[in-house]
mmCIF file of C-alpha atoms in Angstrom:
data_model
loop_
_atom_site.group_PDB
_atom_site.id
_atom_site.type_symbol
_atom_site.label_atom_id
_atom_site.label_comp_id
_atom_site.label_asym_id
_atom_site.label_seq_id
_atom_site.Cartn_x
_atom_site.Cartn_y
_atom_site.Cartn_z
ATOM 1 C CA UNK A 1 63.014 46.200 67.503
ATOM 2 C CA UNK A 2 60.000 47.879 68.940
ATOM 3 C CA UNK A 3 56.610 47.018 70.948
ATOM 4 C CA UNK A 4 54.047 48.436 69.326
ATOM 5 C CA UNK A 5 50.454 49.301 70.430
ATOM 6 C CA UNK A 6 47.590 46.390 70.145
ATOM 7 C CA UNK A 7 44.666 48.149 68.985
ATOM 8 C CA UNK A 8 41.601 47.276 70.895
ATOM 9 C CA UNK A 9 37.811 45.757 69.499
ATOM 10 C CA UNK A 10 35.775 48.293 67.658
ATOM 11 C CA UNK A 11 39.081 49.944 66.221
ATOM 12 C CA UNK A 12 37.937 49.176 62.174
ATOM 13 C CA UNK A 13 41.490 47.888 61.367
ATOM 14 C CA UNK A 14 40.937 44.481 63.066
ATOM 15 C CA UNK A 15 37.455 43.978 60.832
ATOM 16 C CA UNK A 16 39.495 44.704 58.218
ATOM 17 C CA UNK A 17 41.070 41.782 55.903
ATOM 18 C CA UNK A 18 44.379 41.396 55.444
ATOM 19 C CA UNK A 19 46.369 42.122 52.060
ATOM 20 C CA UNK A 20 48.505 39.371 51.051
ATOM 21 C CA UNK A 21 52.625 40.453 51.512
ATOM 22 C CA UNK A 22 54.310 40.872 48.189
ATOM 23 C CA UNK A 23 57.468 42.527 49.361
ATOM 24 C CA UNK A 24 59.601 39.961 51.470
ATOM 25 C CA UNK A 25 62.302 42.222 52.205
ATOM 26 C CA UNK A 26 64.021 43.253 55.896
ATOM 27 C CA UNK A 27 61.531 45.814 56.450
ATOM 28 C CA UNK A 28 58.964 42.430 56.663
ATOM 29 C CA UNK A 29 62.047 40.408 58.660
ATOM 30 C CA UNK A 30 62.140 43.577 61.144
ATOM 31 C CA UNK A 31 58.443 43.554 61.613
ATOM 32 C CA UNK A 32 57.843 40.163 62.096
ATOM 33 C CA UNK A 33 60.415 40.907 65.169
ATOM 34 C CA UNK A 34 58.721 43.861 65.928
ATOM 35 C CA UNK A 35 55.459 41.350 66.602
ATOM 36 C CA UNK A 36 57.150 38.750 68.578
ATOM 37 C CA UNK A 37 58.828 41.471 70.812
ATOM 38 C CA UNK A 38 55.294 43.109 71.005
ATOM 39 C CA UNK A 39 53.822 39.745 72.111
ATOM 40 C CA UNK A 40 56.083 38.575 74.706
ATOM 41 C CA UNK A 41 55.681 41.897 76.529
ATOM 42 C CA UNK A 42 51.750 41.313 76.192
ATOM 43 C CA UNK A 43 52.084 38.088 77.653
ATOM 44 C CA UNK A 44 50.181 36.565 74.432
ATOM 45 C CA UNK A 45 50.241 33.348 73.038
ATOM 46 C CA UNK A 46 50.101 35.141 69.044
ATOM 47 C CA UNK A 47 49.499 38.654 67.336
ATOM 48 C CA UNK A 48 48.390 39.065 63.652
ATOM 49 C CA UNK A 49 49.640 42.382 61.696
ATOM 50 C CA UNK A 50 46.133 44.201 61.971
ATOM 51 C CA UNK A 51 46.318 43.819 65.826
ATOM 52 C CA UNK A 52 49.112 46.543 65.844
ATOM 53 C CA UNK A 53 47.448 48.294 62.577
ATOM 54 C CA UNK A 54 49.636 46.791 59.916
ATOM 55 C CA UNK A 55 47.761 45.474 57.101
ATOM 56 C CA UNK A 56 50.114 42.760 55.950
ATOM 57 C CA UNK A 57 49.011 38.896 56.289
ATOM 58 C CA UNK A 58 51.193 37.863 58.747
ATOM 59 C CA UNK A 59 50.969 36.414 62.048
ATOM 60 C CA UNK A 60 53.751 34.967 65.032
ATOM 61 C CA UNK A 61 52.924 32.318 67.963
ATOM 62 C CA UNK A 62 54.560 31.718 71.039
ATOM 63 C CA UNK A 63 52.990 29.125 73.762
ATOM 64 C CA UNK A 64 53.442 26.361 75.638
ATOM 65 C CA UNK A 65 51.323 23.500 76.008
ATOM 66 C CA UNK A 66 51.191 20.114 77.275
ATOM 67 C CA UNK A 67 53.144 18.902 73.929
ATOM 68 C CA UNK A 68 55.723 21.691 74.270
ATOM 69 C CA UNK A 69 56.497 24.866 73.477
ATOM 70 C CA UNK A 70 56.032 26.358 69.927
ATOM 71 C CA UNK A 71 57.443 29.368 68.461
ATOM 72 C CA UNK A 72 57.256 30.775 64.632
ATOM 73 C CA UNK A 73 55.094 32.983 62.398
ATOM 74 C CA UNK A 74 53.497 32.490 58.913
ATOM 75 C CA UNK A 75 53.274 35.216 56.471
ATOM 76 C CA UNK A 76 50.180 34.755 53.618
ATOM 77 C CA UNK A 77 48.835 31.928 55.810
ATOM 78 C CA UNK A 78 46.001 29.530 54.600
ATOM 79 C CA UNK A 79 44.533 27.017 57.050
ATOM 80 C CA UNK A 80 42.787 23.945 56.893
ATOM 81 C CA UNK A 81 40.834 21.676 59.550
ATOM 82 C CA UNK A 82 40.219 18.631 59.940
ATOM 83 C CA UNK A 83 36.519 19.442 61.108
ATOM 84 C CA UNK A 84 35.112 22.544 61.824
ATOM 85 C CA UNK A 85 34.076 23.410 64.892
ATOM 86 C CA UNK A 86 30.573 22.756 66.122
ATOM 87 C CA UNK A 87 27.842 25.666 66.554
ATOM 88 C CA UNK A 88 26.792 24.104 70.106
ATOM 89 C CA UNK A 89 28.040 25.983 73.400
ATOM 90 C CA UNK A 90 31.450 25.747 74.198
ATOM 91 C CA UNK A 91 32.352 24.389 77.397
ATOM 92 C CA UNK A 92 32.991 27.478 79.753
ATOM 93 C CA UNK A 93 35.768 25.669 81.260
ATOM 94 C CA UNK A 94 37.502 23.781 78.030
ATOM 95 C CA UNK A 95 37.256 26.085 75.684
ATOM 96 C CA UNK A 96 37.962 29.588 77.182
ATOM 97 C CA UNK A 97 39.932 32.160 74.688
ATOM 98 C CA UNK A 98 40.961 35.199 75.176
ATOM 99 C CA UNK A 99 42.790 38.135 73.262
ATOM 100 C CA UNK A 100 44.890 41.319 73.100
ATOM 101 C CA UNK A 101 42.855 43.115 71.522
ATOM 102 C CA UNK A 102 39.873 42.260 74.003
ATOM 103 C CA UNK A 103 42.292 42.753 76.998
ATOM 104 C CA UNK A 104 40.961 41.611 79.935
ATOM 105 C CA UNK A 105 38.332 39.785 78.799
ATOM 106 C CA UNK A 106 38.013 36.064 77.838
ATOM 107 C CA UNK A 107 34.585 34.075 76.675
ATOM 108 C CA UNK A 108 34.235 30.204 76.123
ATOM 109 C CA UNK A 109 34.421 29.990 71.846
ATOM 110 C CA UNK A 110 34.278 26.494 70.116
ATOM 111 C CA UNK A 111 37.303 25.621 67.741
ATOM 112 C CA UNK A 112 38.395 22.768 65.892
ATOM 113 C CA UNK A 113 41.004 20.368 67.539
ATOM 114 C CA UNK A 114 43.043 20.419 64.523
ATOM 115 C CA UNK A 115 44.188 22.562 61.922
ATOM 116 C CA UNK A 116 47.245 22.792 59.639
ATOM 117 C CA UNK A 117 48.373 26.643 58.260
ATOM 118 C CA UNK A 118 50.293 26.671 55.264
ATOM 119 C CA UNK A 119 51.728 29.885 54.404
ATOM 120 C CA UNK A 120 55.739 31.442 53.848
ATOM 121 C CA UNK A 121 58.217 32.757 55.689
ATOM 122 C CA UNK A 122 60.470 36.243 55.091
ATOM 123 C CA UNK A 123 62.272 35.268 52.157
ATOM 124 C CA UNK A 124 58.980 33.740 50.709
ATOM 125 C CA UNK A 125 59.799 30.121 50.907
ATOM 126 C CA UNK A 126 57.106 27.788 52.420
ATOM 127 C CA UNK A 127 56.214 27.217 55.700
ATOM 128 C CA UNK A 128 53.389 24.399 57.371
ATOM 129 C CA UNK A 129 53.147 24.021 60.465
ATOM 130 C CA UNK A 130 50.516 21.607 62.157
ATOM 131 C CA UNK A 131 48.758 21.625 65.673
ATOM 132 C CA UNK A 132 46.306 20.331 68.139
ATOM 133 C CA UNK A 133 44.515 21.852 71.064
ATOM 134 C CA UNK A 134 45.585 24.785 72.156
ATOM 135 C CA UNK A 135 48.067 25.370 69.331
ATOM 136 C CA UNK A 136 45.432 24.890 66.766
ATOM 137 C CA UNK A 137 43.330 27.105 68.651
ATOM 138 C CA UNK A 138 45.843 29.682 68.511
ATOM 139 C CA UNK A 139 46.299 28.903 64.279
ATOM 140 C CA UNK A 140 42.421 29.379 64.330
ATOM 141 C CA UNK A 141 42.542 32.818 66.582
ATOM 142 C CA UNK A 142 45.127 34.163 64.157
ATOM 143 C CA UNK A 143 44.244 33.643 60.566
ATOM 144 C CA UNK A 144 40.482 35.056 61.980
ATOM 145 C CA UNK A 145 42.409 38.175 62.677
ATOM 146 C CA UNK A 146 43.679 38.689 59.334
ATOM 147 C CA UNK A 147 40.190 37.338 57.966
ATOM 148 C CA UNK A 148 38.743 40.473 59.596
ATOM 149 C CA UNK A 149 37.272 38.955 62.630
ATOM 150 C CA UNK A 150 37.639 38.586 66.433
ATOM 151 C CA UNK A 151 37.168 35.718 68.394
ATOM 152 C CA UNK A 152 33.773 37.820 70.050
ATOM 153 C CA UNK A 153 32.207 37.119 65.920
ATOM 154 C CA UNK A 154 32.731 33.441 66.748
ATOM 155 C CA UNK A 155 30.625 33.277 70.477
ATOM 156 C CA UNK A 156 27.257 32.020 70.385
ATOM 157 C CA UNK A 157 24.121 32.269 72.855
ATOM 158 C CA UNK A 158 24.668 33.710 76.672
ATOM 159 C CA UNK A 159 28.258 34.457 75.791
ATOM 160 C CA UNK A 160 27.550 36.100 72.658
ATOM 161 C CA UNK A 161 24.832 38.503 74.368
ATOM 162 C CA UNK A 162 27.494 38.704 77.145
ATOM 163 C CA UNK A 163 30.142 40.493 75.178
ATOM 164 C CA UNK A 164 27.950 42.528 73.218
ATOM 165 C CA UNK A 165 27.163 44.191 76.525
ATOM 166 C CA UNK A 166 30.646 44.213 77.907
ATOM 167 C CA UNK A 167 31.923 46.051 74.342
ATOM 168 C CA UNK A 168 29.067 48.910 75.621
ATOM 169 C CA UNK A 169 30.036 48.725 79.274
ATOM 170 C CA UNK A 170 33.693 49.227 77.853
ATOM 171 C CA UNK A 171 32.992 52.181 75.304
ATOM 172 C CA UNK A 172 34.648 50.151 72.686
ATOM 173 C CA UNK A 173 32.259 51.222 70.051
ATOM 174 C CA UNK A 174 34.474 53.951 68.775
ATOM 175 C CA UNK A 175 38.068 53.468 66.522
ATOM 176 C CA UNK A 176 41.114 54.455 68.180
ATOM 177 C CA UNK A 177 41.672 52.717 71.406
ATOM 178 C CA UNK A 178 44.997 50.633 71.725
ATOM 179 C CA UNK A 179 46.912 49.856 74.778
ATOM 180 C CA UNK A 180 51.489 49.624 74.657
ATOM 181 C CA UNK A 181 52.107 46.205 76.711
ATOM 182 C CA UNK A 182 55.447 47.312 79.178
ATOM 183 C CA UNK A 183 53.755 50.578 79.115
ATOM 184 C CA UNK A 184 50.144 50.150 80.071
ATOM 185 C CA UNK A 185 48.952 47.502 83.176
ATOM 186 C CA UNK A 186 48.658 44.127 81.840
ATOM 187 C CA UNK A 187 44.809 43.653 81.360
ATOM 188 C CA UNK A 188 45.122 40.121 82.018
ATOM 189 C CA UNK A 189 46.977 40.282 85.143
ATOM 190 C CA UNK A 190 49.740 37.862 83.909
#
């Protein structure tokens, strides 16, 4: 197993859709332990391939919450919610989110309480796995990733003008910039 680096915002990989796996094979079953290592030394709660600069669909999850902890991954994932989540501003102490690939940064972003990802595993059998809360916050986060976006697309008003400036004060405007969690200082300060 390895950690690997977790490309930062304005790296064109992460805006960059995911390709759906066709080879489920032990180079996939390696890498998929490749991204939980990589997340438990950042401290995260999930990673999607294109964080490290895979282009596979594929993402793991590992948090606690109040109903538990929950561990797994999906590979192809599709994900469906009850409701979407609402355009109005996000309650800046409810609904804060943060993310490696924005490390050391987190902005109040609206997401839906509920949401279901259907997807496979390794060996290409299926996989569903259901959440509320933070969970499904973390499903949401995720499959965005391999959609091409970052949580900072999502932000609306004050926070959305907010991180447009810190992504300036930050330089993160050109490709290339990645940090190696057990290597580099935790950004969050975990």
């Amino acid at each position: 197993m390895s950690i690997k680096p977790i490309l930062i915002a304005g790296d064109p990989r992460l805006a960059t859709p995911a390709v759906p796996v066709t080879e489920f094979d032990a180079d996939l079953a390696q890498f998929v332990e490749d991204l939980f290592e990589t997340n438990t030394a950042a401290n995260g709660a999930g990673l999607a391939a294109n964080q490290v600069g895979d282009p596979r669909a594929v993402f793991v999850y590992d948090l606690t919450d109040d109903n538990g902890t929950h561990r797994g991954y999906v590979v192809n994932p599709q994900i469906e919610l009850k409701e979407p989540p609402s355009r109005e501003m996000p309650d800046p102490d409810d609904d804060i989110e943060g993310c490696l690939s924005v490390p050391g940064e987190n902005f109040p972003t609206r997401r839906a309480d509920w949401a279901r990802v259907t997807g496979v595993d390794v060996e290409g059998r299926p996989v569903t796995v259901t959440g509320t809360g933070y969970l499904a916050r973390c499903f949401q986060h995720e499959v965005d990733h391999l959609s091409g976006l970052l949580y900072l697309d999502r932000l609306v008003g004050r926070y959305e003008r907010a991180a447009r400036k810190m992504i300036k004060r930050r330089r993160w405007t050109e490709p290339g910039n990645s940090w190696l969690p057990g290597r580099d200082a935790d950004p969050f300060g975990w």
